[in-house]
Short mmCIF file of C-alpha atoms in Angstrom, two decimals:
data_model
loop_
_atom_site.label_atom_id
_atom_site.label_comp_id
_atom_site.label_asym_id
_atom_site.label_seq_id
_atom_site.Cartn_x
_atom_site.Cartn_y
_atom_site.Cartn_z
CA MET A 1 83.60 148.34 167.66
CA ALA A 2 86.53 146.09 167.80
CA VAL A 3 88.67 146.32 170.86
CA PRO A 4 92.46 146.54 170.18
CA TRP A 5 94.20 143.46 170.91
CA ARG A 6 96.67 145.14 173.21
CA HIS A 7 93.53 146.18 175.32
CA CYS A 8 92.19 142.67 175.68
CA TRP A 9 89.13 142.13 178.05
CA ARG A 10 88.63 138.80 179.87
CA TRP A 11 85.13 137.66 179.73
CA SER A 12 83.90 136.10 183.04
CA ILE A 13 80.98 133.76 182.15
CA THR A 14 80.61 133.30 185.98
CA ASN A 15 79.54 136.81 186.82
CA CYS A 16 78.99 138.20 183.46
CA THR A 17 81.63 140.94 184.10
CA LYS A 18 84.76 142.25 182.18
CA THR A 19 88.25 142.39 183.61
CA ARG A 20 90.76 144.47 182.04
CA LEU A 21 93.97 142.60 181.29
CA SER A 22 97.05 144.10 179.49
CA ASN A 23 99.35 140.95 179.02
CA TYR A 24 96.56 138.09 178.39
CA ALA A 25 94.68 136.93 175.22
CA VAL A 26 91.04 135.54 175.36
CA PHE A 27 90.21 132.03 175.15
CA SER A 28 86.44 131.39 175.74
CA THR A 29 85.21 128.15 174.15
CA LEU A 30 82.40 125.67 174.05
CA SER A 31 85.12 122.78 173.63
CA PRO A 32 85.64 120.70 176.75
CA ARG A 33 89.16 121.44 177.93
CA ARG A 34 91.30 120.34 180.78
CA PRO A 35 95.22 121.26 181.84
CA GLY A 36 97.76 119.98 179.17
CA PRO A 37 100.99 121.70 178.00
CA ILE A 38 101.04 124.40 175.59
CA ALA A 39 103.49 127.19 174.45
CA GLY A 40 104.44 129.53 177.38
CA GLY A 41 103.92 127.35 180.26
CA ALA A 42 99.87 127.65 180.04
CA GLN A 43 97.87 124.43 180.09
CA GLN A 44 95.47 123.25 177.54
CA GLU A 45 94.18 120.19 175.95
CA VAL A 46 90.98 119.58 174.09
CA LEU A 47 88.93 116.72 175.39
CA PRO A 48 86.23 114.40 173.91
CA SER A 49 82.79 115.96 173.67
CA THR A 50 81.43 113.39 176.58
CA HIS A 51 83.45 115.38 179.19
CA PRO A 52 82.05 118.25 181.20
CA VAL A 53 81.86 121.71 179.41
CA ASN A 54 84.01 124.50 180.83
CA PHE A 55 83.58 127.94 179.06
CA LYS A 56 86.15 130.28 180.49
CA TYR A 57 90.03 129.98 180.13
CA THR A 58 92.49 132.81 180.10
CA PHE A 59 96.14 132.05 179.32
CA PRO A 60 99.13 134.03 178.71
CA ARG A 61 99.36 135.30 175.29
CA HIS A 62 101.32 132.96 172.73
CA LYS A 63 101.39 132.88 169.07
CA PRO A 64 99.15 130.11 167.66
CA ARG A 65 100.58 126.89 166.27
CA GLN A 66 100.95 127.81 162.44
CA LEU A 67 100.05 125.84 159.60
CA TRP A 68 101.06 128.16 157.00
CA PRO A 69 104.68 129.90 157.12
CA ALA A 70 104.91 132.76 159.49
CA SER A 71 106.34 134.89 156.64
CA GLN A 72 103.00 134.43 154.62
CA LEU A 73 100.53 134.20 157.48
CA ARG A 74 98.89 137.57 157.88
CA CYS A 75 97.70 138.57 161.25
CA CYS A 76 93.72 139.25 161.24
CA LYS A 77 94.39 143.15 161.66
CA LYS A 78 96.35 143.19 158.53
CA ILE A 79 93.88 141.26 156.40
CA HIS A 80 91.27 143.52 157.39
CA SER A 81 93.11 146.75 156.67
CA ASP A 82 95.21 145.90 153.96
CA THR A 83 93.26 143.67 151.67
CA LYS A 84 89.99 144.02 149.92
CA LEU A 85 88.37 140.75 151.13
CA LYS A 86 86.16 138.89 148.61
CA ASP A 87 82.46 138.90 148.77
CA PRO A 88 81.14 135.56 150.16
CA PHE A 89 77.98 135.42 148.23
CA SER A 90 79.59 136.07 144.60
CA LEU A 91 82.15 133.62 145.30
CA ALA A 92 79.66 130.87 146.37
CA GLN A 93 77.12 131.79 143.90
CA LYS A 94 78.31 129.34 141.08
CA ASP A 95 78.38 126.34 143.72
CA LEU A 96 74.85 127.41 145.00
CA ALA A 97 73.17 128.06 141.83
CA HIS A 98 71.26 124.72 141.68
CA LEU A 99 71.47 123.96 145.50
CA TYR A 100 67.70 124.13 145.56
CA ASP A 101 66.94 122.41 142.56
CA ASP A 102 69.10 119.65 143.84
CA ILE A 103 67.26 119.24 147.11
CA LYS A 104 63.82 119.17 145.35
CA LYS A 105 65.27 116.07 143.37
CA GLU A 106 66.39 114.42 146.76
CA LEU A 107 62.62 115.26 148.00
CA TYR A 108 60.80 114.16 144.89
CA VAL A 109 57.74 112.18 145.92
CA SER A 110 54.57 111.20 143.79
CA GLY A 111 52.16 112.60 146.28
CA ALA A 112 51.61 116.35 145.50
CA GLU A 113 50.69 117.34 148.89
CA LEU A 114 53.81 116.10 150.52
CA ARG A 115 55.70 117.21 147.74
CA SER A 116 54.24 120.71 148.45
CA LEU A 117 55.06 120.57 151.94
CA CYS A 118 58.58 119.56 151.55
CA ASP A 119 59.30 122.21 148.98
CA TYR A 120 57.57 125.18 150.75
CA TYR A 121 60.94 126.55 152.36
CA PHE A 122 63.16 125.39 149.43
CA ASP A 123 61.91 128.40 147.15
CA GLY A 124 65.45 129.92 146.75
CA LYS A 125 64.49 132.93 149.01
CA GLY A 126 66.41 131.85 152.18
CA LYS A 127 70.04 133.29 152.97
CA ALA A 128 71.63 129.90 152.16
CA PHE A 129 74.13 130.89 154.81
CA ARG A 130 75.14 127.36 156.09
CA PRO A 131 75.59 125.84 152.48
CA MET A 132 77.63 129.17 151.53
CA ILE A 133 79.73 128.57 154.66
CA VAL A 134 80.24 124.88 153.64
CA VAL A 135 81.23 125.51 149.94
CA LEU A 136 83.65 128.44 150.86
CA MET A 137 85.30 126.42 153.68
CA ALA A 138 85.56 123.18 151.26
CA ARG A 139 87.40 125.33 148.61
CA ALA A 140 89.64 126.93 151.06
CA LEU A 141 90.68 123.58 152.34
CA ASN A 142 91.05 122.37 148.90
CA ILE A 143 93.40 124.92 148.11
CA HIS A 144 95.29 124.72 151.51
CA SER A 145 95.48 120.72 150.86
CA ASN A 146 96.15 120.73 147.13
CA SER A 147 97.33 124.05 145.45
CA LYS A 148 96.48 122.35 141.97
CA GLY A 149 92.92 122.29 142.21
CA THR A 150 90.14 124.11 143.86
CA ASP A 151 86.92 122.45 142.50
CA LEU A 152 84.43 121.17 144.99
CA LEU A 153 84.39 117.38 145.29
CA PRO A 154 81.14 115.62 144.83
CA GLY A 155 80.94 114.53 148.63
CA GLN A 156 81.57 118.13 149.44
CA ARG A 157 78.78 119.52 147.42
CA SER A 158 76.66 116.81 149.03
CA VAL A 159 77.51 118.06 152.71
CA ALA A 160 76.47 121.59 151.70
CA MET A 161 72.97 120.36 150.46
CA ILE A 162 72.61 118.09 153.40
CA ALA A 163 73.36 121.03 155.74
CA GLU A 164 70.46 123.09 154.42
CA MET A 165 68.28 120.31 154.22
CA ILE A 166 68.73 119.28 158.06
CA HIS A 167 68.54 123.24 158.95
CA THR A 168 65.35 123.32 157.12
CA ALA A 169 63.77 120.11 158.74
CA SER A 170 64.88 121.64 162.20
CA LEU A 171 62.91 124.94 161.45
CA VAL A 172 59.87 122.97 160.48
CA HIS A 173 60.03 121.16 163.81
CA ASP A 174 60.75 124.20 165.88
CA ASP A 175 57.73 126.10 164.42
CA VAL A 176 55.68 123.24 165.65
CA ILE A 177 57.13 123.37 169.08
CA ASP A 178 57.02 127.26 169.24
CA GLY A 179 53.52 127.40 167.86
CA SER A 180 55.06 129.73 165.32
CA ASP A 181 52.82 131.14 162.39
CA GLN A 182 55.41 133.18 160.41
CA ARG A 183 58.76 132.08 158.88
CA ARG A 184 60.77 134.10 156.25
CA GLY A 185 58.19 136.47 156.04
CA LYS A 186 55.28 133.98 155.24
CA SER A 187 53.12 131.66 156.99
CA THR A 188 54.71 128.59 158.28
CA ILE A 189 54.09 124.90 157.27
CA ASN A 190 52.23 124.13 160.53
CA ASP A 191 50.07 127.22 160.02
CA MET A 192 49.28 126.38 156.59
CA TRP A 193 48.84 122.48 156.77
CA GLY A 194 48.45 121.77 160.61
CA GLU A 195 51.05 120.57 163.06
CA ARG A 196 50.69 116.66 162.18
CA LYS A 197 51.52 117.16 158.78
CA ALA A 198 54.64 119.76 159.35
CA ILE A 199 56.02 117.24 161.89
CA LEU A 200 55.71 114.44 159.13
CA ALA A 201 57.37 116.92 156.58
CA GLY A 202 60.26 117.75 158.80
CA ASP A 203 60.83 113.76 159.33
CA PHE A 204 60.52 113.22 155.58
CA ILE A 205 63.21 115.94 154.77
CA LEU A 206 65.76 114.51 157.63
CA SER A 207 65.22 110.93 156.00
CA ALA A 208 66.11 112.19 152.45
CA ALA A 209 68.99 114.14 153.96
CA SER A 210 70.32 110.75 155.61
CA MET A 211 69.96 108.85 152.37
CA ALA A 212 71.97 111.58 150.78
CA LEU A 213 74.64 111.29 153.65
CA ALA A 214 74.94 107.65 153.34
CA ARG A 215 75.60 108.06 149.55
CA ILE A 216 78.78 109.93 150.29
CA GLY A 217 80.40 106.57 151.30
CA ASN A 218 82.62 107.96 154.18
CA THR A 219 81.78 106.34 157.49
CA THR A 220 83.46 109.33 159.45
CA VAL A 221 81.41 112.06 157.68
CA VAL A 222 78.32 110.22 158.38
CA SER A 223 79.37 109.99 162.06
CA VAL A 224 80.17 113.64 162.20
CA LEU A 225 76.93 114.83 160.56
CA SER A 226 74.96 112.26 162.77
CA GLN A 227 76.06 114.20 165.73
CA VAL A 228 74.26 117.26 164.43
CA ILE A 229 70.82 115.74 164.72
CA GLU A 230 71.75 114.47 168.19
CA ASP A 231 72.76 118.12 169.23
CA LEU A 232 69.63 119.70 167.75
CA VAL A 233 67.56 117.22 169.76
CA ARG A 234 69.53 117.98 172.99
CA GLY A 235 69.68 121.53 172.40
CA GLU A 236 65.88 121.67 172.05
CA PHE A 237 65.48 120.07 175.50
CA MET A 238 67.98 122.37 177.07
CA GLN A 239 66.02 125.24 175.59
CA MET A 240 62.82 123.98 177.39
CA GLY A 241 64.56 124.08 180.91
CA SER A 242 66.31 126.89 182.80
CA LYS A 243 68.79 127.10 185.64
CA GLU A 244 68.14 128.52 189.07
CA ASN A 245 71.80 129.54 189.58
CA GLU A 246 72.72 132.59 187.68
CA ASN A 247 76.20 131.46 186.83
CA GLU A 248 75.10 127.99 185.57
CA ARG A 249 72.34 129.86 183.43
CA PHE A 250 74.92 131.64 181.16
CA LYS A 251 76.75 128.25 180.47
CA HIS A 252 73.41 126.58 179.91
CA TYR A 253 72.53 129.36 177.32
CA LEU A 254 75.79 129.17 175.38
CA ASP A 255 75.76 125.24 175.28
CA LYS A 256 72.48 125.34 174.25
CA THR A 257 73.44 127.87 171.34
CA PHE A 258 75.96 125.63 170.28
CA LYS A 259 73.66 122.61 170.01
CA LYS A 260 70.77 124.23 168.34
CA THR A 261 72.82 126.55 165.91
CA ALA A 262 76.55 125.99 165.76
CA SER A 263 76.90 122.32 165.85
CA LEU A 264 75.46 122.13 162.37
CA ILE A 265 77.75 124.64 160.75
CA ALA A 266 80.94 123.46 162.75
CA ASN A 267 80.48 119.81 162.05
CA SER A 268 79.47 120.32 158.35
CA CYS A 269 82.94 122.08 158.04
CA ARG A 270 84.60 119.45 159.69
CA ALA A 271 83.03 116.79 157.11
CA VAL A 272 84.36 118.88 154.12
CA SER A 273 87.61 118.96 155.45
CA ILE A 274 87.70 115.15 156.28
CA LEU A 275 87.00 114.44 152.68
CA VAL A 276 90.15 116.24 151.38
CA ASN A 277 92.59 116.32 154.18
CA SER A 278 93.94 113.60 156.76
CA ASP A 279 95.09 116.02 159.08
CA PRO A 280 93.09 116.24 162.38
CA GLU A 281 94.50 119.70 163.22
CA VAL A 282 93.07 120.98 159.75
CA HIS A 283 89.82 119.33 160.78
CA GLU A 284 89.75 121.19 163.97
CA ILE A 285 90.40 124.52 162.27
CA ALA A 286 87.55 123.97 160.08
CA PHE A 287 85.26 122.97 163.28
CA GLN A 288 86.44 125.84 165.22
CA TYR A 289 85.77 128.48 162.51
CA GLY A 290 82.26 126.83 162.02
CA LYS A 291 81.48 126.78 165.89
CA ASN A 292 82.69 130.35 166.47
CA VAL A 293 81.00 131.93 163.51
CA GLY A 294 77.67 129.75 164.55
CA ILE A 295 77.59 130.96 168.00
CA ALA A 296 78.13 134.58 166.99
CA PHE A 297 75.39 134.32 164.42
CA GLN A 298 72.79 133.33 167.12
CA LEU A 299 74.06 136.23 169.41
CA VAL A 300 73.28 138.53 166.83
CA ASP A 301 70.00 136.84 166.06
CA ASP A 302 69.11 137.17 169.95
CA VAL A 303 70.00 140.95 169.70
CA LEU A 304 67.87 141.50 166.68
CA ASP A 305 64.97 140.18 168.82
CA PHE A 306 65.15 143.33 170.53
CA THR A 307 66.47 145.76 167.99
CA ALA A 308 64.90 144.72 164.66
CA CYS A 309 61.28 145.53 163.60
CA ALA A 310 58.97 142.31 162.82
CA ALA A 311 58.67 143.33 159.48
CA HIS A 312 62.20 143.31 158.56
CA LEU A 313 62.95 140.21 160.61
CA GLY A 314 59.99 138.09 158.75
CA LYS A 315 59.00 136.90 162.29
CA PRO A 316 57.40 138.80 165.17
CA SER A 317 59.65 140.75 167.51
CA ALA A 318 60.24 139.83 171.10
CA ALA A 319 59.31 136.47 170.03
CA ASP A 320 61.98 134.71 172.41
CA LEU A 321 60.50 136.46 175.37
CA LYS A 322 56.88 135.45 174.48
CA LEU A 323 58.46 132.00 174.28
CA GLY A 324 59.74 132.05 178.06
CA LEU A 325 63.52 132.20 176.58
CA ALA A 326 66.14 134.30 178.27
CA THR A 327 68.67 135.02 175.66
CA GLY A 328 71.92 136.81 175.92
CA PRO A 329 70.45 140.39 176.43
CA VAL A 330 68.07 139.32 179.12
CA LEU A 331 71.01 137.33 181.06
CA PHE A 332 73.09 140.47 180.97
CA ALA A 333 70.32 142.85 181.74
CA CYS A 334 69.81 140.48 184.95
CA GLN A 335 73.11 141.79 186.25
CA GLN A 336 71.91 145.30 186.39
CA PHE A 337 68.08 144.46 187.19
CA PRO A 338 67.85 141.61 189.64
CA GLU A 339 63.93 141.65 189.01
CA LEU A 340 64.39 139.92 185.94
CA HIS A 341 65.58 136.79 187.75
CA SER A 342 62.02 135.75 188.92
CA MET A 343 60.73 136.49 185.56
CA ILE A 344 63.19 134.07 183.93
CA MET A 345 62.48 131.46 186.25
CA ARG A 346 58.68 131.66 185.61
CA ARG A 347 59.54 132.02 182.05
CA PHE A 348 58.10 135.28 181.78
CA SER A 349 54.47 133.64 182.21
CA SER A 350 52.84 136.44 184.48
CA GLN A 351 50.88 139.23 183.11
CA GLY A 352 53.39 141.97 182.11
CA ASP A 353 56.39 140.19 182.28
CA VAL A 354 57.42 140.41 178.70
CA GLU A 355 56.58 144.13 178.66
CA ARG A 356 58.72 144.68 181.83
CA ALA A 357 61.56 142.27 180.90
CA TRP A 358 61.75 144.14 177.22
CA GLN A 359 62.00 147.59 179.03
CA TYR A 360 64.63 146.33 181.36
CA VAL A 361 66.79 145.10 178.47
CA LEU A 362 66.40 148.34 176.67
CA GLU A 363 67.43 150.10 179.90
CA SER A 364 70.49 148.16 180.50
CA ASP A 365 73.63 147.32 178.31
CA GLY A 366 72.38 143.93 177.66
CA VAL A 367 72.15 144.39 173.74
CA GLU A 368 75.80 145.92 173.74
CA GLN A 369 77.15 143.07 175.89
CA THR A 370 75.93 140.50 173.67
CA SER A 371 77.15 142.18 170.71
CA TYR A 372 80.48 142.46 172.28
CA LEU A 373 80.39 138.72 172.96
CA ALA A 374 79.54 138.05 169.39
CA ARG A 375 82.41 140.14 168.25
CA HIS A 376 84.70 138.00 170.36
CA TYR A 377 83.57 134.74 168.83
CA CYS A 378 83.78 136.28 165.38
CA ASP A 379 87.61 137.37 166.20
CA GLU A 380 88.25 133.65 167.28
CA ALA A 381 86.84 132.44 164.13
CA VAL A 382 89.20 134.68 161.96
CA ARG A 383 91.97 133.58 164.08
CA GLN A 384 91.48 129.94 163.34
CA VAL A 385 90.72 130.43 159.55
CA SER A 386 93.76 132.58 159.02
CA ARG A 387 95.90 129.39 159.79
CA LEU A 388 94.95 128.14 156.52
CA ARG A 389 96.91 128.98 153.12
CA PRO A 390 95.77 132.32 151.87
CA SER A 391 93.05 132.15 149.33
CA PRO A 392 90.08 134.22 147.98
CA GLU A 393 87.69 131.65 149.77
CA ARG A 394 89.61 131.91 152.93
CA ASP A 395 89.40 135.78 152.92
CA ALA A 396 85.61 135.54 151.95
CA LEU A 397 85.25 133.42 155.15
CA ILE A 398 87.13 136.31 157.03
CA ARG A 399 84.74 138.95 155.58
CA LEU A 400 81.82 136.76 156.42
CA THR A 401 82.32 137.13 159.90
CA GLU A 402 82.01 141.11 159.58
CA MET A 403 78.67 140.42 157.82
CA VAL A 404 77.39 138.30 160.63
CA LEU A 405 78.10 141.09 163.05
CA THR A 406 76.38 143.86 160.95
CA ARG A 407 73.33 141.97 159.45
CA ASP A 408 69.98 143.34 160.26
CA LYS A 409 67.72 140.48 159.65
#
């Protein structure tokens, strides 16, 4: 349940507690920040990504800088209550109708076995969540930037395709690293063809995506999407490690979540904005929406690992614990059950660790806390995208945040 804005909570990442505030708004972000002047005397300035990451800032409430006239900029609450928001899937269906056929054309090779490996996950049965966000954001930005036309630019359509290719290649590699034998309700590529061929298939998909990216012909877009691949690798390395200090552990978890999941969505949204609009502030709106939705999506995914059955998920439940990973529900549960600390540090490797950790999470409010944090990120995504000119696509992006929070697989 959403918390009324007048009763905001401040998330304290340092100790994973909540502090009641009546006159403050919430700003919790993965974007590096340092003091700088903003409205109301508070300080805020976005820094380049090379600076150290800080996650918690609480400022006096103030109105966001508006890109659309205040008289026409509806607040998030009014959008949800007064308007029937558009269905994201129906709005994006036309643009995504030939997505997988186009990807298969990019991956075409004469060798039958390599073609089978590369086409294996592009069977049209995936959610196409990332390309859906990209095409909806592209259309919303096209309307915002030029009210005369909403059609996707060829480069924007390519970004949607490339995003799905990069995502799928990362899944192929992740399954090898994790030793997974199930993905999307069927056997993984590494289980069917072996690890060596799976790695090569993932590499081939990435190379095809890189060639498609180069054909867009925009060096800034190439740089933005190249950052995604770097983040995926860095995020995977972060996942292999852990932090002894509990305060640093949560920051580590959220930073890893951004790199492994949200960076692709955020930077793809930024890329389609660059192709239609030269305003850096518009680029940042697109990026922030993708970042916050992406983090929320992964937080919900981490919750489902404890609440959904394996058959419904299409992969084994408690998979993260079995891999030695401490996700949001576990980290929150550790505040109530300090016994989890030693299990986290040994990555649940001792006999009975997985079962005990599972039970501690269910007895704690870790799942609830993680769900609440996901809601916070979705609220921020709505706040950001609401700054764009009203359109069916913009409203669909708003509705999408609710679908992220209520999904069950």
